[in-house]
Amino acid sequence: MGEAIVITSGKGGVGKTTTTANLGTVLSLSGKKVCLVDTDIGLRNLDVVMGLEHRIIYDLVDVIEGNCRLKQALIKDKRFDDALFLLPAAQTKDKDAIQPEQMKKVIEDLKEDFDYVLIDCPAGIEQGFKNAVAGADHAIIVTTPEISAVRDADRIIGLLEAEKHIDSPKLIINRIKVHMMRNGDMLDVDEIVSILAIDLMGIIPDGEEVIKASNHGEPVALNPNTLVGLAFRNIGRRILGDSVPLMNLQQKKGFFHKAKKILGF
Amino acid sequence: MPIKENIHIKGTKDGLVFLLNDECTFKEILEELKDKLENSHHGILTGPLMRVTIKTGYRKLTSTQEKNLKDAFKSKGNLLIHAIDNEVELSNEKEKEKDKVQVVNTTIRSGQMHQFEGNILFVGDINPGGHLLATGDVYVLGALRGIVHAGFDGNEDAVIVASIMEPTQLRIANIISYPSEDGNKKENRHQFAYVQDKQIILESIHHFSMIKKGLDIFT
């Protein structure tokens, strides 16, 4: 029996889908069997980011309406041999096409076969959100160091408290611009954590390679040489239960700087 | 026989109630009481065991007076004093009820609204977008970043105290202030807000005892 994790944020455009795709990538690279579920019916993106759009035949709504079996709708990602699957959302329907109970059933069925079921939640707090959280055991909140994203994350945490089947949510702070945070032009990590008062699961720096990777349909976590890829790998290890220290986002210091520090200047 | 009646006796299902006038001297009461117990109401006062409640109105008896009263009743063996009540203490108890503090511990997050009767000791944070309403005072052990409305049923004497005072808005009775517009972010620790001349004033907690005198909420 696997675990279902919903990735949510309240606000749109903070990186839920990117996070889902990359955590799925990292977990399946670690040898876990993972299924990604896109619940953003009508505005699906996860398939595009994963580069699997062209292989969609059936979708989530087809499964729920009984037009196909669950296994038929799952798309296997060939890059990860039998370890990563995607259940895509429908594009022609809207969020009201399914009910939370139906969603719960689908997630329960998926948990039988997979170690991790990652649920990509749509933005907002309406029907789509309710569907996405219905079957989840855990929640990851994605936010960015902007006041509006943090405010919405706070609202979502409050709503998740009412969902008794989900344990205390974890936080990922995405799109950190290191130089802005250092200058105090951006909310810093401690400030965000002190407002939201939930456990920090990881921080992810801002990087152009994320956009590039998404456009190619290749999750950035496939490339461990990028800082962003490394950040996702660290979070993946924390989900698996390893204790990994938070990434130091400060620029690498030169030899002279280190020498000065040792000498006490 | 006194012309003016200072003592009224009423029968209830719990026994007899003696209503004592609170506008005459205690000596008059005592004399009339003795007279009544000795001379009148033979039928009522010599029957089986009776519980007696004495209501002294707004007069608060001293211990000697209370003893005198009890002695007078002792002459009649069947009358058992159950209670001696006065209005002063009863209303004091009501006042105390009003001054009690209810402890609440949670986090009020954006979009959440909590409403309470009376005074609230809130242990936790009130985040931006969160609302806390109380009819009495609000004491926040934590960060106040959202909106607190103290005395929301119109009590302008209500105060708001917070360990970290960074509110979006403060409201007391029907007065609203926007402290965050002042941008005074440095001195925001251990502050309290109160109403003076229809305006909400923020002060350091050191001055709290001067403003809220005689506050005996913890008794």
Coordinates of N, CA, C and O in Angstrom, one line a residue, chain A residues 151 154-155 157-159 161 194-198, chain B residues 106-112 125 127-129 145:
Chain A
R151 N 0.4 34.3 1.4 CA -0.9 34.5 2.0 C -1.8 33.4 1.5 O -2.6 32.8 2.3
D154 N -1.1 30.1 3.2 CA -1.6 30.2 4.6 C -3.1 29.8 4.6 O -3.6 29.0 5.4
R155 N -3.8 30.3 3.6 CA -5.2 29.9 3.5 C -5.4 28.4 3.2 O -6.3 27.8 3.8
I157 N -3.3 26.0 4.0 CA -3.0 25.3 5.2 C -4.2 25.2 6.1 O -4.5 24.2 6.7
G158 N -4.8 26.4 6.3 CA -6.1 26.4 7.1 C -7.1 25.5 6.6 O -7.8 24.8 7.4
L159 N -7.3 25.4 5.3 CA -8.3 24.5 4.7 C -7.9 23.1 4.9 O -8.8 22.2 5.1
E161 N -6.3 21.9 7.3 CA -6.5 21.5 8.7 C -7.9 20.8 8.9 O -8.1 19.9 9.8
S194 N 8.2 31.2 9.6 CA 7.6 31.7 10.8 C 6.2 32.1 10.7 O 5.4 31.9 11.6
I195 N 5.8 32.6 9.5 CA 4.4 32.9 9.3 C 3.6 31.7 9.1 O 2.5 31.5 9.7
L196 N 4.0 30.8 8.3 CA 3.2 29.6 7.9 C 3.3 28.5 9.0 O 2.3 27.7 9.2
A197 N 4.3 28.5 9.8 CA 4.5 27.6 11.0 C 4.2 26.2 10.6 O 3.5 25.5 11.3
I198 N 4.8 25.7 9.5 CA 4.8 24.3 9.2 C 6.2 23.9 8.8 O 7.1 24.7 8.6
Chain B
T106 N -4.6 28.1 19.2 CA -4.6 27.6 17.8 C -3.9 28.6 16.9 O -3.3 29.5 17.5
T107 N -3.9 28.4 15.6 CA -3.4 29.4 14.7 C -4.5 29.9 13.9 O -5.3 29.0 13.4
I108 N -4.7 31.2 13.8 CA -5.8 31.7 12.9 C -5.1 32.0 11.6 O -4.3 33.0 11.5
R109 N -5.4 31.3 10.6 CA -4.8 31.5 9.3 C -5.7 32.4 8.4 O -6.9 32.6 8.7
S110 N -5.1 32.8 7.2 CA -5.8 33.6 6.3 C -7.2 33.0 6.0 O -7.3 31.8 5.7
G111 N -8.2 33.8 6.0 CA -9.6 33.3 5.7 C -10.3 32.7 6.8 O -11.5 32.3 6.7
Q112 N -9.7 32.5 8.0 CA -10.4 31.9 9.1 C -10.9 33.0 10.1 O -10.2 34.0 10.2
D125 N -0.5 32.3 16.8 CA -0.4 33.4 15.9 C -1.7 33.7 15.2 O -2.5 32.8 14.9
N127 N -2.5 35.1 11.7 CA -1.8 35.5 10.4 C -2.6 36.5 9.6 O -3.8 36.7 9.8
P128 N -1.9 37.2 8.7 CA -2.6 38.1 7.8 C -3.8 37.5 7.2 O -3.7 36.4 6.7
G129 N -4.9 38.2 7.2 CA -6.1 37.6 6.6 C -7.0 36.9 7.6 O -8.1 36.4 7.3
R145 N -0.8 39.4 13.4 CA -0.5 39.9 12.0 C -1.8 40.1 11.2 O -1.8 40.8 10.2

